[in-house]
Amino acid sequence: MRNPPLSRNIIRGAVHAPRHHDSAAKQVTGEALYIDDIPEPKDLLHLYIAQSEKAHARILKLDVSAVRQAPGVVAVMTAEDVPGVNDASPIAGDDPVFAEDIVEYAGQSLFAVAAETVDQARAAAKLAVIDYEELQAIVTVEQAMAEKSFVLPTREIRRGDATAAIKAAKHRLTQRFEIGGQDHFYLEGHVALTLPGEDNDIFVYSSTQHPTEVQHNVAKFLDLPDHAVTVEVRRMGGGFGGKETQGAWFAAIAGLTTKLTGRPAKLRLDRDDDMIMTGKRHDFVVTVEMGFDDKGRVSGAELIFASRCGRSVDLSGSINDRAMFHADNCYYFENVTIISHRCKTHTVSNTAFRGFGGPQGMLAPERMMDAIACYLGKDPIDVRKINLYGKKPRNVTPYQMTVEDNVAPEIIAELEKSSDYAARRRAIRTFNETSPYLKKGIALTPVKFGISFTATHLNQAGALLHVYTDGSVMINHGGTEMGQGLYIKVAQVVAEVLQIDIERVKITATRTDKVPNTSATAASSGADINGKAAEAAAIEIKERLSRFAAEYYGAKLSDVTFLPNRIRVGNQVISFRDLVQMAYMSRISLSATGYYRTPKIHYDAETFSGRPFYYFAYGAAVSEVMIDTLTGENKVVAVDILHDTGKSLNPAVDLGQIEGGYIQGMGWLTTEELYYDDKGILKTHAPSTYKIPACSDRPAKFNMKIFERGENVEETIFRSKAVGEPPLMLAISAFNAIADAISSIADYRLYPELDAPATPEKVLMAIQKISETARSNKLTEAAQ
């Protein structure tokens, strides 16, 4: 693995330098403060949420009188106690904080208990008397499709005539497969701490990726103006999209407790409750049909996606839109139809998860590239290459965006060579010929991921920058830190613009009373938009100081040059600190706000056309796996990654994101299985039953490299590219490599029916089915 040495004393060139995460030392020593580490204030109340035991039922009786009388209980809150609007949804107004007449998933909030201890609150909640009239529960995507149960209307993208092109093609293939969901399994679960203030103000510490949305929802819930609610988050112990919307529920309940009692309140979910109550990555059922020629070039493609959205809309509209936008991945389909069904089920509302629908969309064409190659007896990389986006005219997406920055062919070619893909593929086939039980597989898959919020109005950010008279600098912006290194990147930007030591730049907690009306830290856009906003604020300060210096020394503005920790004005050199002090004495403002809105993007949601993304991030990975055909057990043994980060702001942080993204994606596609029974009860809600990758699951050989020739063609922050989400989809290569290993059982003449995640059970079932089909085919051939 290629890791650059960490820079310590670089001033000039603060950006593009590998630097430690700003909280790294504190996290390693346990000194980094999370919300549950904040010293508990006097008279703190602890909260527990009582949950529905039914997936779909009418509430006939909810009697909490015994709960109110239980030891230690101070307050019990139901929907009737809400002074404002009983809703904490991001968009549609369909997410009640407390159930009213109907429950629509097992785990839905019924009421909350505030007590002196959490154990007292939990014990008291069990005393409630609840009567249900149980109703039919729609649990699976297939059931929802049969019942025509949807949270939103079905959407389509069409270009050309896919049906006619498939019918006219020399070859046709159809694949149906299921893609499982994924729990975020952040180290820090959902937690909120609320404090009372003057004039009914509420101060909220929330583990959220979207402080502004928490502010708005808490205010709406409590019938307060937005300015009465202040939300702060210094860091999260992971988010991955799971804290983009649903943290508002828990902040609202804690805020209601504080409003009703006048006491501080804390609501912290344990792992089981967190997994049961909060949304996951959407699981999909996908059907794909493609027509193609002898070389594997696709002439027509029809892709049908049906996703389990759960009981409400949440962010399912944008998530499923993004799945549609990524159903092409790196490939040009001249005639294509993409259909998206957004299914309503009586399960928890699924929500944002790293990739935001993109991974599910990409898996479809990547499976098909391998299936087509198997059908034609070709190397999958050759089928991929012949279908790649190119120059005119093969450079327009199905949603009418021109691909202007396509480096996928370069990345694929470089990785194919550096990983020794061809020789390894030959060696694997030789190995499989003589190994009866253990089989190897290999796959190379690319990534093209669009960067920007598909909801155009969210592509904006603000920042607040103060320079103090000792030359130290404070930066605040609307982005949140969840371990991805956003804070250190923004600090690097400020240090670069002002040419000061990064140690002089203080990064402060994200707060709604410092930078208002912010967007979620999501869509991989945190550094892009908040870095640009901070840059704008720093440039404003720099220009003020430059004008002051030129006037003070009687020089031209062009004679003012910022050097490391000092400024040259003609023949005069003055330290940054001294110039700041002089500017203050001359009544020059040393505070500035910065604002940024992403340019060029425009998108018509009705016609699915326009430019929803500012640019694309690219990458490719080669994964090698080993499977045991007797048990279905499988392991990724080697990985080679080449990923495009543009001109990386911080290569050390970006390499960490690339590695972490791949491993998380590998977990999604190989081990992390969510299981609901036929009554809609989640049975995998703890580490004992839900398997995320452990250290031992990391491939022994893990080579990764940043694409050295990368440079964003757009004017992003110092020409960098986003790196939060795109690497997750590199793990599709691991899933495809498992399928390749299974295919070897049938001499690579059949492509396996394999659903994700590729657990040992599913791999074993795929092995048995492909073996039976191969035997049947041989008997048929012998009979003929």
Tab-separated table of N, CA, C and O in Angstrom, residues 22 30 59 99 101 103 119 152 192 252 264 271 297 304 351 360 368 492 515 524 658 729 758:
chain	number	residue	atom	x	y	z
A	22	ASP	N	-7.363	15.930	12.076
A	22	ASP	CA	-7.200	16.861	13.194
A	22	ASP	C	-7.525	16.234	14.548
A	22	ASP	O	-7.034	16.696	15.584
A	30	GLY	N	-8.373	8.444	23.300
A	30	GLY	CA	-9.666	8.483	23.971
A	30	GLY	C	-10.058	9.855	24.474
A	30	GLY	O	-11.026	9.993	25.234
A	59	ILE	N	-53.745	1.234	16.501
A	59	ILE	CA	-53.636	1.320	17.960
A	59	ILE	C	-55.038	1.518	18.536
A	59	ILE	O	-55.667	2.559	18.326
A	99	ALA	N	-46.135	7.636	17.096
A	99	ALA	CA	-47.273	7.081	16.368
A	99	ALA	C	-48.574	7.634	16.946
A	99	ALA	O	-48.683	7.881	18.154
A	101	ASP	N	-52.518	6.961	15.372
A	101	ASP	CA	-53.554	5.927	15.305
A	101	ASP	C	-53.035	4.611	14.726
A	101	ASP	O	-53.593	3.549	14.986
A	103	VAL	N	-49.511	2.149	13.511
A	103	VAL	CA	-48.071	1.876	13.470
A	103	VAL	C	-47.792	1.165	12.157
A	103	VAL	O	-48.604	0.360	11.685
A	119	ASP	N	-32.258	3.160	33.165
A	119	ASP	CA	-32.817	1.871	33.580
A	119	ASP	C	-34.239	2.047	34.116
A	119	ASP	O	-35.119	1.212	33.859
A	152	LEU	N	-43.792	6.604	-3.590
A	152	LEU	CA	-43.711	7.636	-4.622
A	152	LEU	C	-44.021	7.000	-5.971
A	152	LEU	O	-43.863	5.781	-6.140
A	192	ALA	N	-28.740	12.496	21.493
A	192	ALA	CA	-29.020	13.934	21.565
A	192	ALA	C	-29.046	14.349	23.026
A	192	ALA	O	-29.532	13.612	23.890
A	252	ALA	N	-35.690	15.838	18.673
A	252	ALA	CA	-37.013	16.400	18.936
A	252	ALA	C	-37.579	15.863	20.253
A	252	ALA	O	-38.156	16.615	21.051
A	264	PRO	N	-32.435	19.538	31.606
A	264	PRO	CA	-31.672	18.925	30.516
A	264	PRO	C	-32.132	17.482	30.304
A	264	PRO	O	-32.600	16.816	31.234
A	271	ARG	N	-27.338	-0.258	20.882
A	271	ARG	CA	-27.136	-0.792	19.539
A	271	ARG	C	-28.389	-1.482	18.999
A	271	ARG	O	-28.772	-1.278	17.846
A	297	ARG	N	-20.690	-5.659	-27.474
A	297	ARG	CA	-21.183	-4.283	-27.423
A	297	ARG	C	-22.700	-4.279	-27.289
A	297	ARG	O	-23.397	-4.892	-28.095
A	304	ILE	N	-34.766	-2.572	-14.703
A	304	ILE	CA	-35.922	-2.311	-13.836
A	304	ILE	C	-35.482	-2.483	-12.390
A	304	ILE	O	-35.038	-3.564	-11.988
A	351	THR	N	-32.990	4.909	4.296
A	351	THR	CA	-32.493	6.279	4.246
A	351	THR	C	-31.159	6.343	3.505
A	351	THR	O	-30.737	5.374	2.865
A	360	GLN	N	-26.257	0.513	-5.808
A	360	GLN	CA	-27.249	-0.426	-6.310
A	360	GLN	C	-27.421	-0.278	-7.813
A	360	GLN	O	-27.561	-1.268	-8.546
A	368	MET	N	-23.945	-7.475	-15.561
A	368	MET	CA	-24.229	-7.796	-16.958
A	368	MET	C	-22.965	-7.867	-17.808
A	368	MET	O	-22.874	-8.687	-18.720
A	492	GLN	N	-6.735	23.288	5.987
A	492	GLN	CA	-5.646	23.376	5.016
A	492	GLN	C	-5.927	24.457	3.974
A	492	GLN	O	-5.014	25.187	3.567
A	515	VAL	N	-23.210	29.541	11.283
A	515	VAL	CA	-23.479	29.477	9.840
A	515	VAL	C	-24.876	28.901	9.675
A	515	VAL	O	-25.122	27.745	9.999
A	524	SER	N	-20.940	13.403	-0.860
A	524	SER	CA	-19.490	13.533	-1.051
A	524	SER	C	-19.060	14.973	-1.298
A	524	SER	O	-17.958	15.213	-1.789
A	658	ILE	N	-10.450	5.829	0.754
A	658	ILE	CA	-10.489	4.808	-0.293
A	658	ILE	C	-10.501	3.415	0.335
A	658	ILE	O	-11.317	2.559	-0.015
A	729	MET	N	-17.954	1.756	-4.166
A	729	MET	CA	-18.383	0.951	-5.301
A	729	MET	C	-17.255	0.166	-5.944
A	729	MET	O	-17.481	-0.707	-6.783
A	758	ALA	N	-23.166	-11.901	-0.720
A	758	ALA	CA	-22.737	-13.254	-1.053
A	758	ALA	C	-22.287	-13.977	0.215
A	758	ALA	O	-21.114	-14.269	0.408
